[in-house]
Amino acid sequence: MSNAVSTAPRTTAARGQSEQTEKRKAALAWLTVPALFFFLVFAVVPLAGVFILSFADWDGIGAIGIAGMDNWFSVLADPGLYNALGLTFLIMIASWLVQTPISLLLGVFTAGSQRYRAALAVLYFLPLLLSSAAVAIAFKALLDPNFGLATGLGLPFLAQDWLGVPHLALGLVIFVIAWQFVPFHTLIYQGGVRQIPKSLYEAAEIDGAGIIKQFFHITLPQLKYTIITSSTLMVVGSLTYFDLIFVLTGGGPGNSTRILALDMYLRGFRANLMGPASVIAVILVVIGLALALFLQRLGGKDKQGSQLEGL
């Protein structure tokens, strides 16, 4: 009898706790409504509109007609699309290869507790505060072969036609992108390094491991998911380098820097071909989603597993 009496209050208390938990979950679910609303209005609806326009015949001003699959056939048969696609992936890969090691090393360096490192971290972050258009205008003026740094500082090796030679223009685009966005990824790596348990480094020092061994055997493995996150932002973000390239090179010389995002703009707002431009927009979305999903799959199921002790 005593066991039955003592079990009844426990069951009632458990039910009360479960009811409170359900109420809390319901209250938290309501908090997601504003975010879902804005996502629907500013993401889903525009994407649906672009997808519909990819099957339409529209010059951006007049009436919208039906084109069916003609826009898709014309764009997919255009060699310019594949040139733009190749350039997009080339800039994406080159930017990742340049930005990742620099950002990683700077992130590890600025994660130190010394005050001068904190001051340098602030200085490193300054380029990110500038707009891409302003950065492009500044570099365009600085590298002008007649009135830029070459003349002002007397540096003959800078007196080249940086924006008139295809390979120089492409290299300049990659350099400017890295100059502007390395600070952002440095900040990501800095936060990731500070999450690593100090006990790991202390144990490594006791075992006689130097700084280099600690970096390759502790820091890099612990930053696995930070690297994946940074790479995802870097790779997907490279699909949207429109404003910087548009101001810096305009896609030239020729089509040597005409990436997909710029090709979409030129087709839509220069040639008034909103249907083909929408096709390219859909292609960009599909590529971005595919790359993001692929990179996230690299992290596996437990994306915080290597840093649980440091959280």
PDB file of C-alpha atoms in Angstrom:
ATOM      1  CA  MET A   1       0.000   0.000   0.000  1.00  0.00           C
ATOM      2  CA  SER A   2       2.789   2.408   0.890  1.00  0.00           C
ATOM      3  CA  ASN A   3       4.473   1.830  -2.484  1.00  0.00           C
ATOM      4  CA  ALA A   4       1.235   2.540  -4.346  1.00  0.00           C
ATOM      5  CA  VAL A   5       0.666   5.733  -2.370  1.00  0.00           C
ATOM      6  CA  SER A   6       4.231   6.988  -2.977  1.00  0.00           C
ATOM      7  CA  THR A   7       4.067   6.176  -6.701  1.00  0.00           C
ATOM      8  CA  ALA A   8       0.901   8.214  -7.283  1.00  0.00           C
ATOM      9  CA  PRO A   9       2.444  11.618  -6.383  1.00  0.00           C
ATOM     10  CA  ARG A  10       5.475  10.846  -8.529  1.00  0.00           C
ATOM     11  CA  THR A  11       3.251  10.078 -11.516  1.00  0.00           C
ATOM     12  CA  THR A  12       1.279  13.287 -10.979  1.00  0.00           C
ATOM     13  CA  ALA A  13       4.498  15.318 -10.695  1.00  0.00           C
ATOM     14  CA  ALA A  14       5.878  13.742 -13.867  1.00  0.00           C
ATOM     15  CA  ARG A  15       2.713  14.594 -15.733  1.00  0.00           C
ATOM     16  CA  GLY A  16       2.862  18.158 -14.461  1.00  0.00           C
ATOM     17  CA  GLN A  17       6.479  18.520 -15.640  1.00  0.00           C
ATOM     18  CA  SER A  18       5.646  17.098 -19.054  1.00  0.00           C
ATOM     19  CA  GLU A  19       2.741  19.531 -19.407  1.00  0.00           C
ATOM     20  CA  GLN A  20       5.005  22.456 -18.471  1.00  0.00           C
ATOM     21  CA  THR A  21       7.576  21.255 -21.009  1.00  0.00           C
ATOM     22  CA  GLU A  22       4.928  21.105 -23.732  1.00  0.00           C
ATOM     23  CA  LYS A  23       3.747  24.623 -22.867  1.00  0.00           C
ATOM     24  CA  ARG A  24       7.310  25.927 -23.062  1.00  0.00           C
ATOM     25  CA  LYS A  25       7.821  24.285 -26.446  1.00  0.00           C
ATOM     26  CA  ALA A  26       4.566  25.805 -27.693  1.00  0.00           C
ATOM     27  CA  ALA A  27       5.630  29.245 -26.456  1.00  0.00           C
ATOM     28  CA  LEU A  28       9.032  28.900 -28.138  1.00  0.00           C
ATOM     29  CA  ALA A  29       7.351  27.788 -31.359  1.00  0.00           C
ATOM     30  CA  TRP A  30       5.423  31.052 -31.477  1.00  0.00           C
ATOM     31  CA  LEU A  31       8.706  32.964 -31.293  1.00  0.00           C
ATOM     32  CA  THR A  32       9.697  31.502 -34.662  1.00  0.00           C
ATOM     33  CA  VAL A  33       6.639  32.964 -36.392  1.00  0.00           C
ATOM     34  CA  PRO A  34       8.176  36.427 -37.121  1.00  0.00           C
ATOM     35  CA  ALA A  35      11.339  34.813 -38.518  1.00  0.00           C
ATOM     36  CA  LEU A  36       9.310  32.429 -40.664  1.00  0.00           C
ATOM     37  CA  PHE A  37       7.193  35.336 -41.908  1.00  0.00           C
ATOM     38  CA  PHE A  38      10.198  37.376 -43.015  1.00  0.00           C
ATOM     39  CA  PHE A  39      11.812  34.297 -44.556  1.00  0.00           C
ATOM     40  CA  LEU A  40       8.642  33.625 -46.512  1.00  0.00           C
ATOM     41  CA  VAL A  41       8.245  37.230 -47.698  1.00  0.00           C
ATOM     42  CA  PHE A  42      11.862  38.027 -48.493  1.00  0.00           C
ATOM     43  CA  ALA A  43      13.206  34.619 -49.566  1.00  0.00           C
ATOM     44  CA  VAL A  44      10.567  32.120 -50.653  1.00  0.00           C
ATOM     45  CA  VAL A  45       8.286  34.541 -52.526  1.00  0.00           C
ATOM     46  CA  PRO A  46      11.129  36.211 -54.515  1.00  0.00           C
ATOM     47  CA  LEU A  47      12.582  32.801 -55.378  1.00  0.00           C
ATOM     48  CA  ALA A  48       9.217  31.625 -56.608  1.00  0.00           C
ATOM     49  CA  GLY A  49       8.856  34.811 -58.665  1.00  0.00           C
ATOM     50  CA  VAL A  50      12.284  34.355 -60.258  1.00  0.00           C
ATOM     51  CA  PHE A  51      11.502  30.735 -61.076  1.00  0.00           C
ATOM     52  CA  ILE A  52       8.242  31.774 -62.768  1.00  0.00           C
ATOM     53  CA  LEU A  53      10.019  34.563 -64.692  1.00  0.00           C
ATOM     54  CA  SER A  54      12.496  32.030 -66.049  1.00  0.00           C
ATOM     55  CA  PHE A  55       9.633  30.719 -68.201  1.00  0.00           C
ATOM     56  CA  ALA A  56       8.452  34.203 -69.235  1.00  0.00           C
ATOM     57  CA  ASP A  57       9.261  36.654 -72.015  1.00  0.00           C
ATOM     58  CA  TRP A  58       9.732  40.072 -70.395  1.00  0.00           C
ATOM     59  CA  ASP A  59      11.879  43.112 -71.049  1.00  0.00           C
ATOM     60  CA  GLY A  60      11.391  44.535 -67.558  1.00  0.00           C
ATOM     61  CA  ILE A  61       8.926  47.221 -68.659  1.00  0.00           C
ATOM     62  CA  GLY A  62       6.176  45.901 -70.911  1.00  0.00           C
ATOM     63  CA  ALA A  63       3.711  43.073 -70.566  1.00  0.00           C
ATOM     64  CA  ILE A  64       4.911  39.651 -69.480  1.00  0.00           C
ATOM     65  CA  GLY A  65       4.531  36.913 -72.070  1.00  0.00           C
ATOM     66  CA  ILE A  66       4.946  33.164 -71.929  1.00  0.00           C
ATOM     67  CA  ALA A  67       8.171  31.747 -73.322  1.00  0.00           C
ATOM     68  CA  GLY A  68       7.947  28.203 -72.002  1.00  0.00           C
ATOM     69  CA  MET A  69      11.283  26.397 -72.072  1.00  0.00           C
ATOM     70  CA  ASP A  70      12.774  28.704 -74.728  1.00  0.00           C
ATOM     71  CA  ASN A  71      14.713  30.737 -72.134  1.00  0.00           C
ATOM     72  CA  TRP A  72      16.237  27.605 -70.654  1.00  0.00           C
ATOM     73  CA  PHE A  73      17.181  26.180 -74.042  1.00  0.00           C
ATOM     74  CA  SER A  74      18.747  29.462 -75.194  1.00  0.00           C
ATOM     75  CA  VAL A  75      20.747  29.981 -72.002  1.00  0.00           C
ATOM     76  CA  LEU A  76      21.951  26.379 -71.747  1.00  0.00           C
ATOM     77  CA  ALA A  77      23.022  26.466 -75.403  1.00  0.00           C
ATOM     78  CA  ASP A  78      24.959  29.720 -74.959  1.00  0.00           C
ATOM     79  CA  PRO A  79      28.767  29.187 -74.656  1.00  0.00           C
ATOM     80  CA  GLY A  80      28.914  32.394 -72.617  1.00  0.00           C
ATOM     81  CA  LEU A  81      27.097  30.629 -69.781  1.00  0.00           C
ATOM     82  CA  TYR A  82      29.788  27.991 -69.470  1.00  0.00           C
ATOM     83  CA  ASN A  83      32.541  30.590 -69.656  1.00  0.00           C
ATOM     84  CA  ALA A  84      30.870  32.497 -66.802  1.00  0.00           C
ATOM     85  CA  LEU A  85      30.335  29.256 -64.880  1.00  0.00           C
ATOM     86  CA  GLY A  86      33.983  28.272 -65.267  1.00  0.00           C
ATOM     87  CA  LEU A  87      35.159  31.715 -64.131  1.00  0.00           C
ATOM     88  CA  THR A  88      32.830  31.558 -61.148  1.00  0.00           C
ATOM     89  CA  PHE A  89      34.288  28.240 -59.997  1.00  0.00           C
ATOM     90  CA  LEU A  90      37.828  29.422 -60.740  1.00  0.00           C
ATOM     91  CA  ILE A  91      37.412  32.519 -58.567  1.00  0.00           C
ATOM     92  CA  MET A  92      35.653  30.406 -55.936  1.00  0.00           C
ATOM     93  CA  ILE A  93      38.487  27.866 -55.690  1.00  0.00           C
ATOM     94  CA  ALA A  94      41.278  30.445 -55.926  1.00  0.00           C
ATOM     95  CA  SER A  95      39.633  32.648 -53.289  1.00  0.00           C
ATOM     96  CA  TRP A  96      39.271  29.686 -50.950  1.00  0.00           C
ATOM     97  CA  LEU A  97      42.895  28.647 -51.440  1.00  0.00           C
ATOM     98  CA  VAL A  98      44.103  32.187 -50.710  1.00  0.00           C
ATOM     99  CA  GLN A  99      41.743  33.195 -47.921  1.00  0.00           C
ATOM    100  CA  THR A 100      41.595  29.999 -45.850  1.00  0.00           C
ATOM    101  CA  PRO A 101      45.269  29.650 -44.810  1.00  0.00           C
ATOM    102  CA  ILE A 102      45.671  33.404 -44.246  1.00  0.00           C
ATOM    103  CA  SER A 103      42.460  33.638 -42.224  1.00  0.00           C
ATOM    104  CA  LEU A 104      43.346  30.525 -40.221  1.00  0.00           C
ATOM    105  CA  LEU A 105      46.825  31.766 -39.295  1.00  0.00           C
ATOM    106  CA  LEU A 106      45.594  35.259 -38.448  1.00  0.00           C
ATOM    107  CA  GLY A 107      42.742  33.790 -36.411  1.00  0.00           C
ATOM    108  CA  VAL A 108      45.152  31.661 -34.381  1.00  0.00           C
ATOM    109  CA  PHE A 109      47.466  34.651 -33.907  1.00  0.00           C
ATOM    110  CA  THR A 110      44.769  37.117 -32.812  1.00  0.00           C
ATOM    111  CA  ALA A 111      43.231  34.564 -30.419  1.00  0.00           C
ATOM    112  CA  GLY A 112      46.136  35.136 -28.035  1.00  0.00           C
ATOM    113  CA  SER A 113      45.599  36.984 -24.767  1.00  0.00           C
ATOM    114  CA  GLN A 114      48.180  39.710 -25.449  1.00  0.00           C
ATOM    115  CA  ARG A 115      46.787  43.225 -25.784  1.00  0.00           C
ATOM    116  CA  TYR A 116      48.703  44.035 -28.959  1.00  0.00           C
ATOM    117  CA  ARG A 117      47.043  41.056 -30.650  1.00  0.00           C
ATOM    118  CA  ALA A 118      43.618  42.442 -29.759  1.00  0.00           C
ATOM    119  CA  ALA A 119      44.627  45.801 -31.243  1.00  0.00           C
ATOM    120  CA  LEU A 120      45.805  44.107 -34.431  1.00  0.00           C
ATOM    121  CA  ALA A 121      42.527  42.158 -34.624  1.00  0.00           C
ATOM    122  CA  VAL A 122      40.661  45.484 -34.745  1.00  0.00           C
ATOM    123  CA  LEU A 123      42.939  46.756 -37.535  1.00  0.00           C
ATOM    124  CA  TYR A 124      42.506  43.531 -39.512  1.00  0.00           C
ATOM    125  CA  PHE A 125      38.737  43.945 -39.332  1.00  0.00           C
ATOM    126  CA  LEU A 126      38.695  47.446 -40.879  1.00  0.00           C
ATOM    127  CA  PRO A 127      38.536  46.388 -44.576  1.00  0.00           C
ATOM    128  CA  LEU A 128      35.267  44.580 -43.907  1.00  0.00           C
ATOM    129  CA  LEU A 129      33.654  47.839 -42.792  1.00  0.00           C
ATOM    130  CA  LEU A 130      34.077  49.281 -46.294  1.00  0.00           C
ATOM    131  CA  SER A 131      31.578  48.605 -49.054  1.00  0.00           C
ATOM    132  CA  SER A 132      32.710  46.450 -51.960  1.00  0.00           C
ATOM    133  CA  ALA A 133      32.068  49.288 -54.395  1.00  0.00           C
ATOM    134  CA  ALA A 134      34.287  51.652 -52.381  1.00  0.00           C
ATOM    135  CA  VAL A 135      37.036  49.028 -52.183  1.00  0.00           C
ATOM    136  CA  ALA A 136      36.872  48.479 -55.952  1.00  0.00           C
ATOM    137  CA  ILE A 137      37.051  52.221 -56.672  1.00  0.00           C
ATOM    138  CA  ALA A 138      40.027  52.621 -54.319  1.00  0.00           C
ATOM    139  CA  PHE A 139      42.016  49.765 -55.878  1.00  0.00           C
ATOM    140  CA  LYS A 140      41.113  50.939 -59.356  1.00  0.00           C
ATOM    141  CA  ALA A 141      42.636  54.344 -58.566  1.00  0.00           C
ATOM    142  CA  LEU A 142      45.655  52.977 -56.709  1.00  0.00           C
ATOM    143  CA  LEU A 143      46.619  50.616 -59.527  1.00  0.00           C
ATOM    144  CA  ASP A 144      46.100  53.074 -62.351  1.00  0.00           C
ATOM    145  CA  PRO A 145      49.334  52.806 -64.404  1.00  0.00           C
ATOM    146  CA  ASN A 146      49.423  56.560 -65.060  1.00  0.00           C
ATOM    147  CA  PHE A 147      48.200  58.200 -61.852  1.00  0.00           C
ATOM    148  CA  GLY A 148      48.316  55.498 -59.186  1.00  0.00           C
ATOM    149  CA  LEU A 149      50.934  54.157 -56.801  1.00  0.00           C
ATOM    150  CA  ALA A 150      53.362  53.421 -59.638  1.00  0.00           C
ATOM    151  CA  THR A 151      53.769  57.130 -60.350  1.00  0.00           C
ATOM    152  CA  GLY A 152      53.295  58.453 -56.824  1.00  0.00           C
ATOM    153  CA  LEU A 153      55.786  56.126 -55.144  1.00  0.00           C
ATOM    154  CA  GLY A 154      58.057  55.539 -58.115  1.00  0.00           C
ATOM    155  CA  LEU A 155      57.395  51.792 -58.298  1.00  0.00           C
ATOM    156  CA  PRO A 156      57.813  50.714 -61.944  1.00  0.00           C
ATOM    157  CA  PHE A 157      56.614  47.132 -61.354  1.00  0.00           C
ATOM    158  CA  LEU A 158      53.174  48.516 -60.496  1.00  0.00           C
ATOM    159  CA  ALA A 159      52.959  50.406 -63.795  1.00  0.00           C
ATOM    160  CA  GLN A 160      51.071  47.648 -65.589  1.00  0.00           C
ATOM    161  CA  ASP A 161      47.711  47.548 -67.247  1.00  0.00           C
ATOM    162  CA  TRP A 162      46.138  45.609 -64.405  1.00  0.00           C
ATOM    163  CA  LEU A 163      42.613  45.866 -65.750  1.00  0.00           C
ATOM    164  CA  GLY A 164      43.474  45.508 -69.442  1.00  0.00           C
ATOM    165  CA  VAL A 165      45.200  42.125 -69.442  1.00  0.00           C
ATOM    166  CA  PRO A 166      42.914  39.119 -68.793  1.00  0.00           C
ATOM    167  CA  HIS A 167      45.119  37.151 -66.395  1.00  0.00           C
ATOM    168  CA  LEU A 168      46.175  40.291 -64.504  1.00  0.00           C
ATOM    169  CA  ALA A 169      42.557  41.412 -64.132  1.00  0.00           C
ATOM    170  CA  LEU A 170      41.524  37.985 -62.857  1.00  0.00           C
ATOM    171  CA  GLY A 171      44.395  37.891 -60.380  1.00  0.00           C
ATOM    172  CA  LEU A 172      43.554  41.390 -59.201  1.00  0.00           C
ATOM    173  CA  VAL A 173      39.927  40.393 -58.590  1.00  0.00           C
ATOM    174  CA  ILE A 174      41.029  37.429 -56.453  1.00  0.00           C
ATOM    175  CA  PHE A 175      43.475  39.635 -54.509  1.00  0.00           C
ATOM    176  CA  VAL A 176      40.896  42.342 -53.776  1.00  0.00           C
ATOM    177  CA  ILE A 177      38.299  39.767 -52.693  1.00  0.00           C
ATOM    178  CA  ALA A 178      40.814  38.223 -50.292  1.00  0.00           C
ATOM    179  CA  TRP A 179      41.875  41.652 -48.975  1.00  0.00           C
ATOM    180  CA  GLN A 180      38.298  42.537 -48.090  1.00  0.00           C
ATOM    181  CA  PHE A 181      36.964  39.249 -46.732  1.00  0.00           C
ATOM    182  CA  VAL A 182      39.965  37.718 -44.938  1.00  0.00           C
ATOM    183  CA  PRO A 183      39.120  39.796 -41.804  1.00  0.00           C
ATOM    184  CA  PHE A 184      35.654  38.258 -41.562  1.00  0.00           C
ATOM    185  CA  HIS A 185      36.951  34.695 -41.682  1.00  0.00           C
ATOM    186  CA  THR A 186      39.790  35.651 -39.322  1.00  0.00           C
ATOM    187  CA  LEU A 187      37.134  36.610 -36.785  1.00  0.00           C
ATOM    188  CA  ILE A 188      35.432  33.210 -37.243  1.00  0.00           C
ATOM    189  CA  TYR A 189      38.692  31.335 -36.676  1.00  0.00           C
ATOM    190  CA  GLN A 190      39.566  33.541 -33.730  1.00  0.00           C
ATOM    191  CA  GLY A 191      36.327  32.547 -32.014  1.00  0.00           C
ATOM    192  CA  GLY A 192      36.903  28.897 -32.877  1.00  0.00           C
ATOM    193  CA  VAL A 193      40.417  28.869 -31.404  1.00  0.00           C
ATOM    194  CA  ARG A 194      39.180  30.424 -28.165  1.00  0.00           C
ATOM    195  CA  GLN A 195      36.700  27.540 -27.790  1.00  0.00           C
ATOM    196  CA  ILE A 196      39.493  24.950 -27.740  1.00  0.00           C
ATOM    197  CA  PRO A 197      40.136  23.661 -24.193  1.00  0.00           C
ATOM    198  CA  LYS A 198      43.426  24.948 -22.804  1.00  0.00           C
ATOM    199  CA  SER A 199      43.949  21.611 -21.099  1.00  0.00           C
ATOM    200  CA  LEU A 200      44.782  20.079 -24.476  1.00  0.00           C
ATOM    201  CA  TYR A 201      47.674  22.493 -24.976  1.00  0.00           C
ATOM    202  CA  GLU A 202      48.872  22.043 -21.398  1.00  0.00           C
ATOM    203  CA  ALA A 203      48.958  18.282 -21.843  1.00  0.00           C
ATOM    204  CA  ALA A 204      50.819  18.688 -25.147  1.00  0.00           C
ATOM    205  CA  GLU A 205      53.428  20.918 -23.499  1.00  0.00           C
ATOM    206  CA  ILE A 206      53.969  18.329 -20.786  1.00  0.00           C
ATOM    207  CA  ASP A 207      54.550  15.730 -23.518  1.00  0.00           C
ATOM    208  CA  GLY A 208      57.121  18.052 -25.114  1.00  0.00           C
ATOM    209  CA  ALA A 209      55.130  19.081 -28.195  1.00  0.00           C
ATOM    210  CA  GLY A 210      56.198  22.366 -29.750  1.00  0.00           C
ATOM    211  CA  ILE A 211      54.042  25.112 -31.258  1.00  0.00           C
ATOM    212  CA  ILE A 212      54.023  23.570 -34.738  1.00  0.00           C
ATOM    213  CA  LYS A 213      53.016  20.118 -33.467  1.00  0.00           C
ATOM    214  CA  GLN A 214      50.309  21.672 -31.322  1.00  0.00           C
ATOM    215  CA  PHE A 215      48.958  23.524 -34.336  1.00  0.00           C
ATOM    216  CA  PHE A 216      48.739  20.439 -36.567  1.00  0.00           C
ATOM    217  CA  HIS A 217      47.676  17.927 -33.922  1.00  0.00           C
ATOM    218  CA  ILE A 218      45.383  20.039 -31.735  1.00  0.00           C
ATOM    219  CA  THR A 219      44.355  23.318 -33.347  1.00  0.00           C
ATOM    220  CA  LEU A 220      43.556  22.050 -36.846  1.00  0.00           C
ATOM    221  CA  PRO A 221      41.564  18.967 -35.753  1.00  0.00           C
ATOM    222  CA  GLN A 222      39.625  21.031 -33.231  1.00  0.00           C
ATOM    223  CA  LEU A 223      38.802  23.620 -35.914  1.00  0.00           C
ATOM    224  CA  LYS A 224      37.328  21.053 -38.306  1.00  0.00           C
ATOM    225  CA  TYR A 225      33.775  22.369 -38.064  1.00  0.00           C
ATOM    226  CA  THR A 226      34.929  25.981 -37.961  1.00  0.00           C
ATOM    227  CA  ILE A 227      36.762  25.384 -41.231  1.00  0.00           C
ATOM    228  CA  ILE A 228      33.627  23.846 -42.740  1.00  0.00           C
ATOM    229  CA  THR A 229      31.505  26.813 -41.621  1.00  0.00           C
ATOM    230  CA  SER A 230      34.003  29.348 -42.932  1.00  0.00           C
ATOM    231  CA  SER A 231      34.382  27.441 -46.204  1.00  0.00           C
ATOM    232  CA  THR A 232      30.614  27.300 -46.652  1.00  0.00           C
ATOM    233  CA  LEU A 233      30.298  31.069 -46.237  1.00  0.00           C
ATOM    234  CA  MET A 234      33.302  31.634 -48.474  1.00  0.00           C
ATOM    235  CA  VAL A 235      32.222  29.302 -51.278  1.00  0.00           C
ATOM    236  CA  VAL A 236      28.556  30.288 -51.342  1.00  0.00           C
ATOM    237  CA  GLY A 237      29.467  33.959 -50.937  1.00  0.00           C
ATOM    238  CA  SER A 238      31.730  33.760 -53.996  1.00  0.00           C
ATOM    239  CA  LEU A 239      28.589  33.315 -56.105  1.00  0.00           C
ATOM    240  CA  THR A 240      27.556  36.881 -55.232  1.00  0.00           C
ATOM    241  CA  TYR A 241      30.722  38.864 -55.988  1.00  0.00           C
ATOM    242  CA  PHE A 242      28.774  41.100 -58.358  1.00  0.00           C
ATOM    243  CA  ASP A 243      29.283  44.633 -57.059  1.00  0.00           C
ATOM    244  CA  LEU A 244      33.050  44.401 -56.589  1.00  0.00           C
ATOM    245  CA  ILE A 245      33.708  42.925 -60.032  1.00  0.00           C
ATOM    246  CA  PHE A 246      31.170  45.202 -61.722  1.00  0.00           C
ATOM    247  CA  VAL A 247      32.900  48.347 -60.417  1.00  0.00           C
ATOM    248  CA  LEU A 248      36.453  47.038 -60.722  1.00  0.00           C
ATOM    249  CA  THR A 249      36.466  45.432 -64.174  1.00  0.00           C
ATOM    250  CA  GLY A 250      32.900  45.487 -65.511  1.00  0.00           C
ATOM    251  CA  GLY A 251      33.448  41.861 -66.545  1.00  0.00           C
ATOM    252  CA  GLY A 252      36.369  42.707 -68.775  1.00  0.00           C
ATOM    253  CA  PRO A 253      38.704  42.785 -70.462  1.00  0.00           C
ATOM    254  CA  GLY A 254      36.473  40.937 -72.879  1.00  0.00           C
ATOM    255  CA  ASN A 255      34.658  38.370 -70.758  1.00  0.00           C
ATOM    256  CA  SER A 256      37.664  37.383 -68.633  1.00  0.00           C
ATOM    257  CA  THR A 257      35.964  38.321 -65.333  1.00  0.00           C
ATOM    258  CA  ARG A 258      32.300  37.963 -66.315  1.00  0.00           C
ATOM    259  CA  ILE A 259      31.098  35.580 -63.613  1.00  0.00           C
ATOM    260  CA  LEU A 260      27.546  34.213 -63.373  1.00  0.00           C
ATOM    261  CA  ALA A 261      26.209  36.954 -61.096  1.00  0.00           C
ATOM    262  CA  LEU A 262      27.524  39.660 -63.418  1.00  0.00           C
ATOM    263  CA  ASP A 263      26.275  37.765 -66.474  1.00  0.00           C
ATOM    264  CA  MET A 264      22.821  37.671 -64.911  1.00  0.00           C
ATOM    265  CA  TYR A 265      22.859  41.438 -64.366  1.00  0.00           C
ATOM    266  CA  LEU A 266      24.099  42.242 -67.855  1.00  0.00           C
ATOM    267  CA  ARG A 267      21.476  40.034 -69.478  1.00  0.00           C
ATOM    268  CA  GLY A 268      18.660  41.386 -67.350  1.00  0.00           C
ATOM    269  CA  PHE A 269      19.390  45.102 -67.035  1.00  0.00           C
ATOM    270  CA  ARG A 270      21.607  45.811 -70.033  1.00  0.00           C
ATOM    271  CA  ALA A 271      20.019  43.551 -72.634  1.00  0.00           C
ATOM    272  CA  ASN A 272      16.529  43.687 -71.024  1.00  0.00           C
ATOM    273  CA  LEU A 273      16.243  39.897 -71.118  1.00  0.00           C
ATOM    274  CA  MET A 274      14.639  39.184 -67.767  1.00  0.00           C
ATOM    275  CA  GLY A 275      13.707  35.614 -68.713  1.00  0.00           C
ATOM    276  CA  PRO A 276      17.279  34.413 -69.435  1.00  0.00           C
ATOM    277  CA  ALA A 277      18.557  36.426 -66.453  1.00  0.00           C
ATOM    278  CA  SER A 278      16.062  34.610 -64.234  1.00  0.00           C
ATOM    279  CA  VAL A 279      17.304  31.290 -65.592  1.00  0.00           C
ATOM    280  CA  ILE A 280      20.825  32.182 -64.464  1.00  0.00           C
ATOM    281  CA  ALA A 281      19.448  33.274 -61.080  1.00  0.00           C
ATOM    282  CA  VAL A 282      17.826  29.855 -60.633  1.00  0.00           C
ATOM    283  CA  ILE A 283      21.092  28.168 -61.630  1.00  0.00           C
ATOM    284  CA  LEU A 284      22.949  30.252 -59.024  1.00  0.00           C
ATOM    285  CA  VAL A 285      20.483  29.243 -56.308  1.00  0.00           C
ATOM    286  CA  VAL A 286      20.779  25.556 -57.203  1.00  0.00           C
ATOM    287  CA  ILE A 287      24.587  25.710 -57.232  1.00  0.00           C
ATOM    288  CA  GLY A 288      24.657  27.568 -53.906  1.00  0.00           C
ATOM    289  CA  LEU A 289      22.320  25.078 -52.221  1.00  0.00           C
ATOM    290  CA  ALA A 290      24.220  22.088 -53.615  1.00  0.00           C
ATOM    291  CA  LEU A 291      27.584  23.438 -52.428  1.00  0.00           C
ATOM    292  CA  ALA A 292      26.224  24.346 -48.988  1.00  0.00           C
ATOM    293  CA  LEU A 293      24.670  20.889 -48.510  1.00  0.00           C
ATOM    294  CA  PHE A 294      27.844  19.176 -49.710  1.00  0.00           C
ATOM    295  CA  LEU A 295      30.062  21.122 -47.309  1.00  0.00           C
ATOM    296  CA  GLN A 296      27.694  20.579 -44.407  1.00  0.00           C
ATOM    297  CA  ARG A 297      27.673  16.831 -45.092  1.00  0.00           C
ATOM    298  CA  LEU A 298      31.432  16.857 -44.575  1.00  0.00           C
ATOM    299  CA  GLY A 299      30.827  17.772 -40.954  1.00  0.00           C
ATOM    300  CA  GLY A 300      28.878  14.602 -40.236  1.00  0.00           C
ATOM    301  CA  LYS A 301      26.027  14.322 -37.758  1.00  0.00           C
ATOM    302  CA  ASP A 302      27.757  15.607 -34.618  1.00  0.00           C
ATOM    303  CA  LYS A 303      28.992  18.997 -35.744  1.00  0.00           C
ATOM    304  CA  GLN A 304      30.165  20.068 -32.270  1.00  0.00           C
ATOM    305  CA  GLY A 305      31.746  16.801 -31.257  1.00  0.00           C
ATOM    306  CA  SER A 306      35.363  17.959 -31.328  1.00  0.00           C
ATOM    307  CA  GLN A 307      34.745  21.018 -29.147  1.00  0.00           C
ATOM    308  CA  LEU A 308      32.311  19.766 -26.506  1.00  0.00           C
ATOM    309  CA  GLU A 309      34.871  20.152 -23.726  1.00  0.00           C
ATOM    310  CA  GLY A 310      35.506  23.755 -24.622  1.00  0.00           C
ATOM    311  CA  LEU A 311      31.856  24.863 -24.700  1.00  0.00           C
TER     312      LEU A 311
END
